[in-house]
Amino acid sequence: MNAMRVLALVLIVAGALGLAYGGFSYTKETHKTTLGPLEVSVKDTQRVEVPIWAGVGAIAVGAVLLLFGSKRS
């Protein structure tokens, strides 16, 4: 399996996951302070939305690479 096919499959899977879940979330530690023996930290959860056009585009580009990427003239 060459690199072009692997890239095509990664794009197709990433596009399908983007369409299925609509985005992803992550937790970021924003503030941390120590007051004597007490340690206080604030964790903020952020969500990144994946646009529908990006998921469809990734699937389309992956399909084109899968179909035509390995053919050499």
JSON list of C-alpha atoms in Angstrom, two decimals:
[
{"chain": "A", "resi": 1, "resn": "MET", "atom": "CA", "xyz": [0.00, 0.00, 0.00]},
{"chain": "A", "resi": 2, "resn": "ASN", "atom": "CA", "xyz": [1.61, 3.24, -1.09]},
{"chain": "A", "resi": 3, "resn": "ALA", "atom": "CA", "xyz": [1.52, 6.61, 0.63]},
{"chain": "A", "resi": 4, "resn": "MET", "atom": "CA", "xyz": [-1.13, 8.02, -1.73]},
{"chain": "A", "resi": 5, "resn": "ARG", "atom": "CA", "xyz": [-3.63, 5.31, -0.80]},
{"chain": "A", "resi": 6, "resn": "VAL", "atom": "CA", "xyz": [-2.94, 5.76, 2.90]},
{"chain": "A", "resi": 7, "resn": "LEU", "atom": "CA", "xyz": [-3.50, 9.51, 2.58]},
{"chain": "A", "resi": 8, "resn": "ALA", "atom": "CA", "xyz": [-6.73, 8.90, 0.66]},
{"chain": "A", "resi": 9, "resn": "LEU", "atom": "CA", "xyz": [-8.05, 6.52, 3.30]},
{"chain": "A", "resi": 10, "resn": "VAL", "atom": "CA", "xyz": [-7.11, 8.94, 6.12]},
{"chain": "A", "resi": 11, "resn": "LEU", "atom": "CA", "xyz": [-8.99, 11.75, 4.35]},
{"chain": "A", "resi": 12, "resn": "ILE", "atom": "CA", "xyz": [-12.07, 9.58, 3.82]},
{"chain": "A", "resi": 13, "resn": "VAL", "atom": "CA", "xyz": [-12.14, 8.41, 7.45]},
{"chain": "A", "resi": 14, "resn": "ALA", "atom": "CA", "xyz": [-11.52, 11.93, 8.80]},
{"chain": "A", "resi": 15, "resn": "GLY", "atom": "CA", "xyz": [-14.28, 13.34, 6.60]},
{"chain": "A", "resi": 16, "resn": "ALA", "atom": "CA", "xyz": [-16.73, 10.65, 7.69]},
{"chain": "A", "resi": 17, "resn": "LEU", "atom": "CA", "xyz": [-15.91, 11.23, 11.37]},
{"chain": "A", "resi": 18, "resn": "GLY", "atom": "CA", "xyz": [-16.29, 14.98, 10.88]},
{"chain": "A", "resi": 19, "resn": "LEU", "atom": "CA", "xyz": [-19.74, 14.47, 9.40]},
{"chain": "A", "resi": 20, "resn": "ALA", "atom": "CA", "xyz": [-20.78, 11.93, 12.02]},
{"chain": "A", "resi": 21, "resn": "TYR", "atom": "CA", "xyz": [-19.69, 13.86, 15.10]},
{"chain": "A", "resi": 22, "resn": "GLY", "atom": "CA", "xyz": [-19.84, 17.43, 13.80]},
{"chain": "A", "resi": 23, "resn": "GLY", "atom": "CA", "xyz": [-16.70, 18.42, 15.67]},
{"chain": "A", "resi": 24, "resn": "PHE", "atom": "CA", "xyz": [-14.52, 17.60, 18.63]},
{"chain": "A", "resi": 25, "resn": "SER", "atom": "CA", "xyz": [-13.85, 19.00, 22.08]},
{"chain": "A", "resi": 26, "resn": "TYR", "atom": "CA", "xyz": [-10.72, 19.37, 24.15]},
{"chain": "A", "resi": 27, "resn": "THR", "atom": "CA", "xyz": [-9.86, 20.55, 27.65]},
{"chain": "A", "resi": 28, "resn": "LYS", "atom": "CA", "xyz": [-7.39, 23.37, 28.20]},
{"chain": "A", "resi": 29, "resn": "GLU", "atom": "CA", "xyz": [-5.96, 24.37, 31.56]},
{"chain": "A", "resi": 30, "resn": "THR", "atom": "CA", "xyz": [-6.29, 28.13, 31.64]},
{"chain": "A", "resi": 31, "resn": "HIS", "atom": "CA", "xyz": [-5.29, 29.27, 35.15]},
{"chain": "A", "resi": 32, "resn": "LYS", "atom": "CA", "xyz": [-3.28, 27.67, 37.90]},
{"chain": "A", "resi": 33, "resn": "THR", "atom": "CA", "xyz": [-2.33, 29.23, 41.21]},
{"chain": "A", "resi": 34, "resn": "THR", "atom": "CA", "xyz": [-1.04, 28.07, 44.56]},
{"chain": "A", "resi": 35, "resn": "LEU", "atom": "CA", "xyz": [-2.20, 29.68, 47.79]},
{"chain": "A", "resi": 36, "resn": "GLY", "atom": "CA", "xyz": [-0.15, 28.06, 50.54]},
{"chain": "A", "resi": 37, "resn": "PRO", "atom": "CA", "xyz": [-1.13, 24.38, 50.71]},
{"chain": "A", "resi": 38, "resn": "LEU", "atom": "CA", "xyz": [-4.14, 25.00, 48.43]},
{"chain": "A", "resi": 39, "resn": "GLU", "atom": "CA", "xyz": [-3.69, 24.59, 44.68]},
{"chain": "A", "resi": 40, "resn": "VAL", "atom": "CA", "xyz": [-6.39, 26.00, 42.37]},
{"chain": "A", "resi": 41, "resn": "SER", "atom": "CA", "xyz": [-6.64, 25.30, 38.66]},
{"chain": "A", "resi": 42, "resn": "VAL", "atom": "CA", "xyz": [-9.31, 26.11, 36.10]},
{"chain": "A", "resi": 43, "resn": "LYS", "atom": "CA", "xyz": [-9.91, 23.77, 33.18]},
{"chain": "A", "resi": 44, "resn": "ASP", "atom": "CA", "xyz": [-11.87, 25.09, 30.25]},
{"chain": "A", "resi": 45, "resn": "THR", "atom": "CA", "xyz": [-13.55, 22.75, 27.76]},
{"chain": "A", "resi": 46, "resn": "GLN", "atom": "CA", "xyz": [-13.61, 24.06, 24.21]},
{"chain": "A", "resi": 47, "resn": "ARG", "atom": "CA", "xyz": [-15.50, 22.66, 21.21]},
{"chain": "A", "resi": 48, "resn": "VAL", "atom": "CA", "xyz": [-14.33, 22.93, 17.62]},
{"chain": "A", "resi": 49, "resn": "GLU", "atom": "CA", "xyz": [-17.07, 22.54, 15.03]},
{"chain": "A", "resi": 50, "resn": "VAL", "atom": "CA", "xyz": [-16.20, 20.87, 11.72]},
{"chain": "A", "resi": 51, "resn": "PRO", "atom": "CA", "xyz": [-18.19, 22.42, 8.86]},
{"chain": "A", "resi": 52, "resn": "ILE", "atom": "CA", "xyz": [-20.22, 20.07, 6.69]},
{"chain": "A", "resi": 53, "resn": "TRP", "atom": "CA", "xyz": [-18.43, 21.29, 3.56]},
{"chain": "A", "resi": 54, "resn": "ALA", "atom": "CA", "xyz": [-15.06, 20.33, 5.09]},
{"chain": "A", "resi": 55, "resn": "GLY", "atom": "CA", "xyz": [-16.19, 16.76, 5.80]},
{"chain": "A", "resi": 56, "resn": "VAL", "atom": "CA", "xyz": [-17.71, 16.33, 2.35]},
{"chain": "A", "resi": 57, "resn": "GLY", "atom": "CA", "xyz": [-14.63, 17.90, 0.75]},
{"chain": "A", "resi": 58, "resn": "ALA", "atom": "CA", "xyz": [-12.26, 15.57, 2.60]},
{"chain": "A", "resi": 59, "resn": "ILE", "atom": "CA", "xyz": [-14.29, 12.55, 1.49]},
{"chain": "A", "resi": 60, "resn": "ALA", "atom": "CA", "xyz": [-14.34, 13.80, -2.12]},
{"chain": "A", "resi": 61, "resn": "VAL", "atom": "CA", "xyz": [-10.59, 14.52, -2.24]},
{"chain": "A", "resi": 62, "resn": "GLY", "atom": "CA", "xyz": [-9.86, 11.16, -0.62]},
{"chain": "A", "resi": 63, "resn": "ALA", "atom": "CA", "xyz": [-12.04, 9.37, -3.17]},
{"chain": "A", "resi": 64, "resn": "VAL", "atom": "CA", "xyz": [-10.36, 11.16, -6.07]},
{"chain": "A", "resi": 65, "resn": "LEU", "atom": "CA", "xyz": [-6.92, 10.29, -4.71]},
{"chain": "A", "resi": 66, "resn": "LEU", "atom": "CA", "xyz": [-7.96, 6.70, -4.16]},
{"chain": "A", "resi": 67, "resn": "LEU", "atom": "CA", "xyz": [-9.33, 6.33, -7.69]},
{"chain": "A", "resi": 68, "resn": "PHE", "atom": "CA", "xyz": [-6.85, 8.38, -9.71]},
{"chain": "A", "resi": 69, "resn": "GLY", "atom": "CA", "xyz": [-3.84, 8.92, -7.45]},
{"chain": "A", "resi": 70, "resn": "SER", "atom": "CA", "xyz": [-2.07, 5.66, -8.09]},
{"chain": "A", "resi": 71, "resn": "LYS", "atom": "CA", "xyz": [-2.35, 5.74, -11.89]},
{"chain": "A", "resi": 72, "resn": "ARG", "atom": "CA", "xyz": [0.81, 6.93, -13.59]},
{"chain": "A", "resi": 73, "resn": "SER", "atom": "CA", "xyz": [1.07, 7.96, -17.23]}
]
